[in-house]
mmCIF file of C-alpha atoms in Angstrom:
data_model
loop_
_atom_site.group_PDB
_atom_site.id
_atom_site.type_symbol
_atom_site.label_atom_id
_atom_site.label_comp_id
_atom_site.label_asym_id
_atom_site.label_seq_id
_atom_site.Cartn_x
_atom_site.Cartn_y
_atom_site.Cartn_z
ATOM 1 C CA MET T 14 110.047 185.523 -20.133
ATOM 2 C CA LYS T 15 111.407 187.488 -22.985
ATOM 3 C CA ALA T 16 110.102 184.691 -25.546
ATOM 4 C CA VAL T 17 106.673 185.104 -23.931
ATOM 5 C CA SER T 18 106.582 189.111 -24.477
ATOM 6 C CA GLU T 19 107.561 188.144 -27.588
ATOM 7 C CA LYS T 20 105.033 186.489 -28.463
ATOM 8 C CA ARG T 21 102.593 188.506 -26.736
ATOM 9 C CA ASP T 22 103.629 191.576 -29.134
ATOM 10 C CA ARG T 23 103.154 189.117 -31.798
ATOM 11 C CA VAL T 24 100.207 188.250 -31.070
ATOM 12 C CA ALA T 25 98.526 192.102 -30.970
ATOM 13 C CA PHE T 26 100.132 192.334 -34.694
ATOM 14 C CA CYS T 27 98.012 190.447 -36.138
ATOM 15 C CA ILE T 28 95.221 191.042 -33.975
ATOM 16 C CA LEU T 29 96.245 194.888 -35.543
ATOM 17 C CA LEU T 30 96.394 193.883 -38.663
ATOM 18 C CA CYS T 31 93.018 191.590 -38.985
ATOM 19 C CA SER T 32 90.506 193.484 -36.614
ATOM 20 C CA VAL T 33 89.583 195.388 -38.846
ATOM 21 C CA VAL T 34 89.278 193.063 -42.067
ATOM 22 C CA ILE T 35 85.397 192.448 -42.033
ATOM 23 C CA VAL T 36 84.417 196.287 -41.892
ATOM 24 C CA PHE T 37 86.635 196.684 -44.394
ATOM 25 C CA GLN T 38 86.053 193.765 -46.830
ATOM 26 C CA ALA T 39 82.643 195.255 -46.384
ATOM 27 C CA SER T 40 83.229 198.692 -47.461
ATOM 28 C CA ILE T 41 84.889 197.589 -50.563
ATOM 29 C CA LEU T 42 83.207 199.090 -53.291
ATOM 30 C CA PRO T 43 82.786 196.604 -57.057
ATOM 31 C CA ALA T 44 85.823 197.869 -59.348
ATOM 32 C CA ASN T 45 84.182 199.367 -62.230
ATOM 33 C CA GLY T 46 85.540 203.084 -62.962
ATOM 34 C CA GLN T 47 87.476 206.292 -62.441
ATOM 35 C CA THR T 48 84.651 207.927 -60.011
ATOM 36 C CA ASP T 49 85.441 209.332 -56.799
ATOM 37 C CA THR T 50 82.211 207.979 -54.139
ATOM 38 C CA THR T 51 81.492 211.255 -52.334
ATOM 39 C CA GLY T 52 80.241 213.416 -54.647
ATOM 40 C CA ARG T 53 80.606 211.644 -58.705
ATOM 41 C CA GLU T 54 79.921 215.288 -59.845
ATOM 42 C CA GLN T 55 84.054 215.918 -58.719
ATOM 43 C CA GLN T 56 84.892 213.644 -62.549
ATOM 44 C CA GLU T 57 82.185 215.711 -64.108
ATOM 45 C CA PRO T 58 82.908 218.358 -66.644
ATOM 46 C CA GLY T 59 82.481 221.851 -64.985
ATOM 47 C CA TYR T 60 82.645 220.477 -61.640
ATOM 48 C CA PRO T 61 85.883 220.664 -58.878
ATOM 49 C CA ARG T 62 89.289 218.528 -59.092
ATOM 50 C CA ARG T 63 88.697 216.233 -56.149
ATOM 51 C CA TYR T 64 91.765 216.498 -54.265
ATOM 52 C CA LEU T 65 94.094 214.563 -52.001
ATOM 53 C CA SER T 66 95.527 214.202 -48.834
ATOM 54 C CA LEU T 67 97.952 210.814 -49.557
ATOM 55 C CA PHE T 68 101.635 211.850 -47.562
ATOM 56 C CA GLU T 69 100.013 215.008 -46.181
ATOM 57 C CA ASP T 70 98.317 212.570 -43.365
ATOM 58 C CA GLU T 71 100.313 210.480 -41.847
ATOM 59 C CA GLU T 72 97.025 207.892 -40.412
ATOM 60 C CA LEU T 73 97.022 204.030 -42.250
ATOM 61 C CA LEU T 74 94.748 204.273 -45.286
ATOM 62 C CA GLU T 75 93.035 201.518 -46.602
ATOM 63 C CA VAL T 76 93.529 200.988 -50.330
ATOM 64 C CA SER T 77 92.407 197.739 -52.071
ATOM 65 C CA LEU T 78 93.890 196.404 -55.614
ATOM 66 C CA HIS T 79 91.802 194.144 -57.735
ATOM 67 C CA MET T 80 93.632 192.700 -60.239
ATOM 68 C CA ASP T 81 94.816 189.320 -61.900
ATOM 69 C CA VAL T 82 96.346 188.767 -58.351
ATOM 70 C CA SER T 83 97.478 184.921 -59.586
ATOM 71 C CA LYS T 84 98.904 186.056 -62.266
ATOM 72 C CA TYR T 85 101.017 188.731 -59.978
ATOM 73 C CA ILE T 86 102.621 185.785 -57.538
ATOM 74 C CA ARG T 87 102.930 183.578 -60.867
ATOM 75 C CA LYS T 88 106.287 186.247 -62.426
ATOM 76 C CA ALA T 89 105.855 185.061 -66.191
ATOM 77 C CA ASP T 90 107.238 187.492 -67.381
ATOM 78 C CA ARG T 91 109.076 190.890 -65.942
ATOM 79 C CA GLU T 92 108.074 193.624 -67.990
ATOM 80 C CA GLN T 93 105.161 191.904 -68.164
ATOM 81 C CA SER T 94 101.662 194.493 -67.542
ATOM 82 C CA LEU T 95 99.148 193.663 -65.628
ATOM 83 C CA ASP T 96 95.621 195.346 -65.327
ATOM 84 C CA GLY T 97 93.236 196.443 -62.603
ATOM 85 C CA THR T 98 91.569 198.704 -59.635
ATOM 86 C CA MET T 99 93.037 200.986 -57.738
ATOM 87 C CA ILE T 100 90.677 202.011 -54.330
ATOM 88 C CA ILE T 101 92.202 204.343 -52.351
ATOM 89 C CA HIS T 102 89.657 205.191 -49.365
ATOM 90 C CA PHE T 103 88.558 207.213 -46.947
ATOM 91 C CA SER T 104 86.484 205.998 -44.590
ATOM 92 C CA GLN T 105 84.124 203.809 -45.103
ATOM 93 C CA THR T 106 81.948 206.288 -47.887
ATOM 94 C CA ASP T 107 84.490 208.267 -49.336
ATOM 95 C CA SER T 108 87.280 207.043 -51.382
ATOM 96 C CA VAL T 109 89.315 207.804 -54.718
ATOM 97 C CA GLU T 110 88.529 204.501 -56.992
ATOM 98 C CA ARG T 111 91.085 204.466 -60.844
ATOM 99 C CA LYS T 112 92.114 202.042 -63.353
ATOM 100 C CA VAL T 113 95.678 201.179 -63.125
ATOM 101 C CA THR T 114 98.636 199.014 -64.837
ATOM 102 C CA ILE T 115 101.144 197.414 -62.651
ATOM 103 C CA LYS T 116 103.976 196.981 -63.319
ATOM 104 C CA TYR T 117 107.314 195.453 -61.615
ATOM 105 C CA ARG T 118 110.367 197.612 -60.362
ATOM 106 C CA GLY T 119 113.311 196.637 -58.446
ATOM 107 C CA GLN T 120 115.271 193.537 -59.407
ATOM 108 C CA SER T 121 116.506 192.061 -55.954
ATOM 109 C CA ARG T 122 113.314 192.034 -54.246
ATOM 110 C CA TYR T 123 111.566 190.752 -57.265
ATOM 111 C CA GLU T 124 113.198 187.381 -57.714
ATOM 112 C CA ARG T 125 113.067 186.998 -53.774
ATOM 113 C CA CYS T 126 109.946 188.016 -52.577
ATOM 114 C CA LYS T 127 106.341 186.370 -53.538
ATOM 115 C CA TYR T 128 105.209 190.158 -53.735
ATOM 116 C CA PRO T 129 107.466 192.391 -55.500
ATOM 117 C CA PRO T 130 107.055 195.980 -54.941
ATOM 118 C CA THR T 131 105.355 197.699 -57.908
ATOM 119 C CA ARG T 132 104.781 200.863 -60.065
ATOM 120 C CA ILE T 133 101.410 202.242 -60.264
ATOM 121 C CA VAL T 134 100.462 203.776 -62.840
ATOM 122 C CA PHE T 135 96.683 205.959 -62.735
ATOM 123 C CA LYS T 136 94.897 205.526 -66.306
ATOM 124 C CA LYS T 137 93.410 208.614 -64.483
ATOM 125 C CA PRO T 138 95.767 211.009 -62.522
ATOM 126 C CA VAL T 139 95.149 211.775 -59.485
ATOM 127 C CA TYR T 140 95.971 215.392 -57.422
ATOM 128 C CA GLU T 141 97.949 215.680 -54.499
ATOM 129 C CA GLY T 142 97.136 218.830 -52.836
ATOM 130 C CA SER T 143 96.528 221.044 -56.144
ATOM 131 C CA ASP T 144 96.563 220.942 -59.411
ATOM 132 C CA SER T 145 100.820 220.620 -59.377
ATOM 133 C CA GLY T 146 100.108 217.697 -57.457
ATOM 134 C CA ARG T 147 99.428 215.408 -60.493
ATOM 135 C CA ILE T 148 100.251 211.783 -59.884
ATOM 136 C CA LYS T 149 100.061 209.510 -62.744
ATOM 137 C CA LYS T 150 102.009 207.161 -60.633
ATOM 138 C CA ILE T 151 103.200 205.918 -58.015
ATOM 139 C CA LYS T 152 106.104 203.041 -56.753
ATOM 140 C CA LEU T 153 104.134 201.085 -54.259
ATOM 141 C CA VAL T 154 106.271 198.035 -52.186
ATOM 142 C CA ASN T 155 104.950 195.512 -50.874
ATOM 143 C CA GLN T 156 104.842 192.642 -48.544
ATOM 144 C CA CYS T 157 107.876 190.233 -49.537
ATOM 145 C CA GLN T 158 106.339 187.490 -47.585
ATOM 146 C CA PRO T 159 102.762 186.550 -46.509
ATOM 147 C CA GLY T 160 102.679 186.718 -42.454
ATOM 148 C CA THR T 161 103.567 188.738 -39.101
ATOM 149 C CA VAL T 162 107.743 188.651 -39.495
ATOM 150 C CA TYR T 163 107.344 190.683 -43.189
ATOM 151 C CA GLY T 164 105.014 192.886 -41.629
ATOM 152 C CA ASP T 165 107.187 193.764 -39.783
ATOM 153 C CA TYR T 166 110.287 194.341 -41.815
ATOM 154 C CA LEU T 167 108.067 196.364 -44.206
ATOM 155 C CA ILE T 168 107.201 198.307 -41.331
ATOM 156 C CA ARG T 169 110.447 199.010 -39.954
ATOM 157 C CA GLU T 170 111.325 199.893 -43.139
ATOM 158 C CA TYR T 171 108.689 202.830 -44.187
ATOM 159 C CA LEU T 172 110.158 203.947 -40.067
ATOM 160 C CA ALA T 173 113.477 204.272 -42.194
ATOM 161 C CA TYR T 174 111.796 206.993 -44.618
ATOM 162 C CA LYS T 175 110.354 208.782 -41.618
ATOM 163 C CA LEU T 176 113.483 208.703 -40.085
ATOM 164 C CA TYR T 177 115.515 210.332 -43.065
ATOM 165 C CA ASN T 178 112.585 212.929 -42.555
ATOM 166 C CA VAL T 179 113.591 213.861 -39.695
ATOM 167 C CA VAL T 180 117.342 215.064 -41.070
ATOM 168 C CA THR T 181 115.828 216.560 -44.370
ATOM 169 C CA ASP T 182 113.004 217.794 -45.693
ATOM 170 C CA THR T 183 114.601 216.609 -49.409
ATOM 171 C CA SER T 184 113.435 213.679 -48.866
ATOM 172 C CA PHE T 185 110.951 211.425 -49.873
ATOM 173 C CA ARG T 186 107.929 211.073 -48.342
ATOM 174 C CA ALA T 187 105.957 207.855 -47.992
ATOM 175 C CA ARG T 188 102.417 206.243 -45.770
ATOM 176 C CA LEU T 189 101.409 203.723 -44.470
ATOM 177 C CA ILE T 190 98.836 201.864 -46.363
ATOM 178 C CA ARG T 191 96.878 198.530 -45.027
ATOM 179 C CA LEU T 192 96.345 196.296 -48.520
ATOM 180 C CA SER T 193 93.764 194.233 -49.733
ATOM 181 C CA PHE T 194 94.962 192.851 -53.110
ATOM 182 C CA ILE T 195 91.026 191.342 -54.470
ATOM 183 C CA ASP T 196 90.945 188.574 -56.931
ATOM 184 C CA PRO T 197 87.481 186.873 -57.186
ATOM 185 C CA GLN T 198 89.043 183.948 -58.082
ATOM 186 C CA ARG T 199 91.104 183.542 -54.084
ATOM 187 C CA LYS T 200 90.237 184.796 -50.777
ATOM 188 C CA PRO T 201 91.481 188.528 -49.971
ATOM 189 C CA ILE T 202 95.044 189.300 -49.529
ATOM 190 C CA ILE T 203 95.313 192.099 -47.075
ATOM 191 C CA GLN T 204 99.196 193.301 -45.652
ATOM 192 C CA TYR T 205 101.243 196.247 -44.771
ATOM 193 C CA GLY T 206 102.460 198.592 -48.138
ATOM 194 C CA ILE T 207 104.033 201.174 -48.405
ATOM 195 C CA LEU T 208 103.519 204.507 -51.102
ATOM 196 C CA LEU T 209 106.233 206.521 -51.663
ATOM 197 C CA GLU T 210 106.395 209.685 -53.620
ATOM 198 C CA PRO T 211 106.811 210.780 -56.805
ATOM 199 C CA GLU T 212 109.542 211.978 -58.192
ATOM 200 C CA GLY T 213 107.252 214.736 -59.634
ATOM 201 C CA LEU T 214 105.947 215.739 -56.506
ATOM 202 C CA ILE T 215 109.126 216.500 -54.422
ATOM 203 C CA GLU T 216 110.226 218.069 -58.634
ATOM 204 C CA SER T 217 106.359 220.532 -57.534
ATOM 205 C CA ARG T 218 107.085 219.948 -53.477
ATOM 206 C CA LEU T 219 110.332 221.772 -53.599
ATOM 207 C CA ASN T 220 111.248 223.208 -56.955
ATOM 208 C CA LEU T 221 113.166 220.496 -58.374
ATOM 209 C CA PHE T 222 114.004 218.716 -61.543
ATOM 210 C CA GLU T 223 114.890 215.316 -61.539
ATOM 211 C CA VAL T 224 118.663 214.464 -62.876
ATOM 212 C CA THR T 225 118.971 211.188 -64.764
ATOM 213 C CA SER T 226 122.806 210.320 -65.627
ATOM 214 C CA ARG T 227 124.901 206.865 -64.524
ATOM 215 C CA ALA T 228 128.052 209.689 -64.831
ATOM 216 C CA LEU T 229 127.411 211.145 -61.478
ATOM 217 C CA SER T 230 129.807 210.506 -58.539
ATOM 218 C CA GLN T 231 129.154 212.286 -55.161
ATOM 219 C CA ARG T 232 131.521 213.967 -57.123
ATOM 220 C CA HIS T 233 128.788 216.023 -58.144
ATOM 221 C CA MET T 234 126.467 215.972 -55.678
ATOM 222 C CA ARG T 235 126.286 218.881 -52.806
ATOM 223 C CA PRO T 236 128.072 217.939 -50.041
ATOM 224 C CA VAL T 237 125.960 218.578 -47.275
ATOM 225 C CA MET T 238 123.097 216.612 -49.192
ATOM 226 C CA ILE T 239 125.343 213.480 -49.503
ATOM 227 C CA ASP T 240 127.213 213.513 -46.464
ATOM 228 C CA ARG T 241 123.878 213.965 -44.474
ATOM 229 C CA ILE T 242 122.508 211.050 -46.621
ATOM 230 C CA ALA T 243 126.473 208.778 -45.687
ATOM 231 C CA ILE T 244 125.837 209.345 -42.426
ATOM 232 C CA PHE T 245 122.620 208.424 -41.979
ATOM 233 C CA ASN T 246 123.374 205.380 -43.964
ATOM 234 C CA TYR T 247 125.980 204.911 -41.573
ATOM 235 C CA MET T 248 123.841 205.522 -38.714
ATOM 236 C CA VAL T 249 120.509 202.793 -40.302
ATOM 237 C CA ALA T 250 123.685 200.125 -41.773
ATOM 238 C CA ASN T 251 122.266 200.448 -44.729
ATOM 239 C CA TRP T 252 125.225 199.184 -47.306
ATOM 240 C CA ASP T 253 122.498 198.680 -50.555
ATOM 241 C CA TRP T 254 123.434 201.931 -52.167
ATOM 242 C CA SER T 255 126.306 203.907 -54.583
ATOM 243 C CA VAL T 256 125.293 207.221 -56.453
ATOM 244 C CA PRO T 257 126.903 206.124 -59.301
ATOM 245 C CA GLY T 258 124.341 203.950 -61.086
ATOM 246 C CA GLN T 259 121.538 205.812 -59.197
ATOM 247 C CA HIS T 260 121.391 202.787 -56.987
ATOM 248 C CA ASN T 261 118.807 203.522 -54.344
ATOM 249 C CA ILE T 262 119.592 207.150 -55.678
ATOM 250 C CA SER T 263 116.922 209.610 -57.191
ATOM 251 C CA VAL T 264 119.170 212.597 -57.706
ATOM 252 C CA PHE T 265 117.254 215.910 -58.340
ATOM 253 C CA THR T 266 118.707 219.798 -59.244
ATOM 254 C CA SER T 267 117.736 223.049 -58.367
ATOM 255 C CA ALA T 268 115.037 224.006 -61.766
ATOM 256 C CA ASP T 269 115.917 227.042 -61.864
ATOM 257 C CA ALA T 270 120.618 226.205 -62.034
ATOM 258 C CA ALA T 271 122.431 226.060 -64.237
ATOM 259 C CA PRO T 272 122.959 223.300 -66.449
ATOM 260 C CA SER T 273 126.430 222.783 -64.146
ATOM 261 C CA ALA T 274 125.008 222.858 -60.796
ATOM 262 C CA MET T 275 125.547 220.553 -58.230
ATOM 263 C CA GLY T 276 123.311 217.323 -57.768
ATOM 264 C CA ILE T 277 120.715 216.970 -54.429
ATOM 265 C CA PRO T 278 119.734 213.405 -54.388
ATOM 266 C CA ILE T 279 117.347 211.535 -51.494
ATOM 267 C CA PRO T 280 118.162 208.203 -50.925
ATOM 268 C CA PHE T 281 115.207 205.171 -50.537
ATOM 269 C CA ASP T 282 114.782 202.241 -50.510
ATOM 270 C CA PHE T 283 115.898 200.782 -46.926
ATOM 271 C CA ASP T 284 114.589 197.424 -47.063
ATOM 272 C CA LEU T 285 118.060 195.527 -46.648
ATOM 273 C CA THR T 286 118.540 197.653 -43.599
ATOM 274 C CA GLY T 287 119.496 196.407 -40.131
ATOM 275 C CA VAL T 288 117.128 198.723 -38.648
ATOM 276 C CA VAL T 289 114.552 196.344 -40.598
ATOM 277 C CA ASN T 290 117.192 193.413 -40.569
ATOM 278 C CA ALA T 291 115.274 190.958 -42.459
ATOM 279 C CA ASP T 292 116.544 187.727 -42.414
ATOM 280 C CA TYR T 293 117.110 187.833 -46.161
ATOM 281 C CA ALA T 294 119.525 190.984 -45.799
ATOM 282 C CA ILE T 295 123.333 189.319 -46.242
ATOM 283 C CA PRO T 296 125.904 191.829 -47.286
ATOM 284 C CA PRO T 297 127.456 190.087 -50.758
ATOM 285 C CA PRO T 298 131.449 189.994 -50.273
ATOM 286 C CA GLY T 299 133.817 192.373 -50.839
ATOM 287 C CA LYS T 300 131.506 194.348 -48.907
ATOM 288 C CA GLY T 301 133.309 194.049 -45.801
ATOM 289 C CA ILE T 302 131.161 193.454 -43.649
ATOM 290 C CA GLU T 303 129.223 189.966 -42.418
ATOM 291 C CA THR T 304 125.149 190.630 -41.340
ATOM 292 C CA ASN T 305 123.328 193.567 -42.052
ATOM 293 C CA ARG T 306 123.948 195.069 -38.309
ATOM 294 C CA GLU T 307 126.919 196.130 -39.132
ATOM 295 C CA ARG T 308 127.671 199.640 -40.192
ATOM 296 C CA LEU T 309 129.717 200.686 -43.289
ATOM 297 C CA PHE T 310 130.455 203.854 -44.589
ATOM 298 C CA LEU T 311 130.107 204.495 -47.793
ATOM 299 C CA GLY T 312 130.289 208.552 -48.361
ATOM 300 C CA ILE T 313 133.256 210.526 -50.139
ATOM 301 C CA CYS T 314 136.265 211.725 -48.498
ATOM 302 C CA ARG T 315 135.889 215.441 -46.153
ATOM 303 C CA ASP T 316 138.088 217.006 -43.675
ATOM 304 C CA ARG T 317 137.793 216.256 -40.216
ATOM 305 C CA GLU T 318 135.914 219.209 -38.690
ATOM 306 C CA VAL T 319 133.144 218.802 -42.146
ATOM 307 C CA PHE T 320 132.641 215.317 -40.077
ATOM 308 C CA GLU T 321 132.887 216.925 -36.918
ATOM 309 C CA SER T 322 130.236 218.904 -38.065
ATOM 310 C CA GLU T 323 127.586 216.643 -39.577
ATOM 311 C CA LEU T 324 128.106 214.344 -36.486
ATOM 312 C CA ILE T 325 126.691 217.057 -33.744
ATOM 313 C CA ALA T 326 124.127 218.181 -36.313
ATOM 314 C CA PHE T 327 122.311 214.531 -36.115
ATOM 315 C CA LEU T 328 123.778 213.999 -32.222
ATOM 316 C CA GLU T 329 120.958 217.224 -31.697
ATOM 317 C CA LYS T 330 118.599 215.594 -33.681
ATOM 318 C CA LYS T 331 118.102 212.424 -31.488
ATOM 319 C CA GLU T 332 115.005 212.886 -29.706
ATOM 320 C CA GLU T 333 113.195 213.522 -32.781
ATOM 321 C CA PHE T 334 114.775 209.839 -33.823
ATOM 322 C CA TYR T 335 113.407 208.460 -30.963
ATOM 323 C CA SER T 336 110.312 209.429 -31.540
ATOM 324 C CA VAL T 337 109.804 208.957 -34.420
ATOM 325 C CA VAL T 338 110.174 204.627 -33.187
ATOM 326 C CA ASN T 339 108.074 204.949 -29.988
ATOM 327 C CA ASP T 340 104.929 207.173 -30.879
ATOM 328 C CA PHE T 341 104.586 204.447 -33.892
ATOM 329 C CA PRO T 342 101.034 202.841 -32.654
ATOM 330 C CA TYR T 343 101.970 200.106 -35.676
ATOM 331 C CA LEU T 344 104.993 198.058 -34.159
ATOM 332 C CA SER T 345 105.344 195.997 -31.375
ATOM 333 C CA LYS T 346 107.772 196.988 -27.609
ATOM 334 C CA SER T 347 109.568 194.635 -29.094
ATOM 335 C CA ALA T 348 109.953 195.674 -31.961
ATOM 336 C CA LYS T 349 110.509 199.047 -30.390
ATOM 337 C CA ARG T 350 113.442 198.213 -28.260
ATOM 338 C CA ASP T 351 115.346 196.554 -30.455
ATOM 339 C CA ILE T 352 114.887 199.698 -32.672
ATOM 340 C CA ILE T 353 116.333 202.390 -30.222
ATOM 341 C CA ALA T 354 119.160 199.527 -28.791
ATOM 342 C CA PHE T 355 119.896 199.367 -32.438
ATOM 343 C CA ILE T 356 119.868 203.529 -33.521
ATOM 344 C CA ASP T 357 121.282 204.086 -28.973
ATOM 345 C CA LEU T 358 124.924 202.576 -30.328
ATOM 346 C CA PHE T 359 125.366 204.700 -32.815
ATOM 347 C CA PHE T 360 124.948 207.455 -29.764
ATOM 348 C CA SER T 361 126.141 206.316 -27.048
ATOM 349 C CA GLN T 362 129.166 206.138 -29.300
ATOM 350 C CA LEU T 363 128.043 209.788 -30.172
ATOM 351 C CA GLU T 364 127.734 212.002 -27.206
ATOM 352 C CA LYS T 365 131.419 210.994 -25.848
ATOM 353 C CA PRO T 366 133.869 213.229 -28.231
ATOM 354 C CA LYS T 367 136.143 210.038 -28.138
ATOM 355 C CA GLY T 368 133.690 207.958 -29.730
ATOM 356 C CA ARG T 369 132.798 210.657 -31.966
ATOM 357 C CA GLU T 370 136.733 211.122 -32.499
ATOM 358 C CA ARG T 371 136.791 207.122 -33.451
ATOM 359 C CA MET T 372 133.642 207.602 -35.760
ATOM 360 C CA ILE T 373 135.607 209.870 -37.845
ATOM 361 C CA ASP T 374 138.346 207.552 -38.252
ATOM 362 C CA ILE T 375 136.321 205.198 -39.897
ATOM 363 C CA PHE T 376 134.789 207.079 -42.016
ATOM 364 C CA GLN T 377 138.400 208.323 -42.683
ATOM 365 C CA SER T 378 139.677 204.906 -43.420
ATOM 366 C CA THR T 379 136.982 203.764 -45.332
ATOM 367 C CA CYS T 380 135.111 207.359 -47.823
ATOM 368 C CA LYS T 381 135.216 207.242 -51.468
ATOM 369 C CA ASP T 382 137.823 209.631 -52.979
ATOM 370 C CA PHE T 383 135.474 209.638 -56.453
ATOM 371 C CA GLN T 384 138.319 211.566 -58.673
#
């Protein structure tokens, strides 16, 4: 019965992804400029600038990327740039079109994925919300491989971003998109993708300034922020992060802070987490874990009282975490059950005082000193 149920969920997932293909393809506009199709006058001198709501809204967004798809997939040169046109479709009659340069990013996904993640550079910027929301470039996370299984992985990664949004507003916002790769030389490729909030938007939204330094460690981060990241990554079973080298961590500081102010870390890239449970997420030797669903605490060492306080804060948000998963419309029931069951292992231990004590014991046995 379980196999039949999972098969039914897979079929439903495929129908959901493919049901609008015919309608959507009919709405794709010629890729020929830097236009807004509702009120082209907005692109002309003297008219108001068009403001978008990429990260304020949460419904599935239609995006088409017109480019040489075969060249992108070949990955002949990691440093190569591809020219193309991105069209953001808000409806069949309302879209924003920009010429773009497409660049590969990341390392592991570049090597193993047919559709590696990219950075989209707009030749003419778009604006999120106001003049201060200027977007010149944006990160795009693509489905690693074709098929519903990898579509499921990408949606799970999107939910990891939404789960961290529950922990704190000092986090990357993400937008789930239905992405169409359009190349006149081949059939359209339609899959899910994620647009990540650019660092510049975080700077203007939170009055921060990005810091880049390989000399930083967890000792240089605001304690409450780095502790929350460490506990969150333990909850979702993420071993693929570190502050030294800023691996899957961006670091900011308050824009009006002194040069010696402590850093504000924000995590990203959750594809190797236990919540995603990708078949390629194999921990490297030396991590002390054998599967991607084993939890590993990689935070800095603290007194027991500090860990206790932060764990209680997570426990108070339990229902919010569960609602993020249960209320999400683009994931199968079986996948939702799997995610809930996995994070429930964390919370079921957290709810019991003795279980919480054992978790703190684990934290203190594997924490880092970072002198």
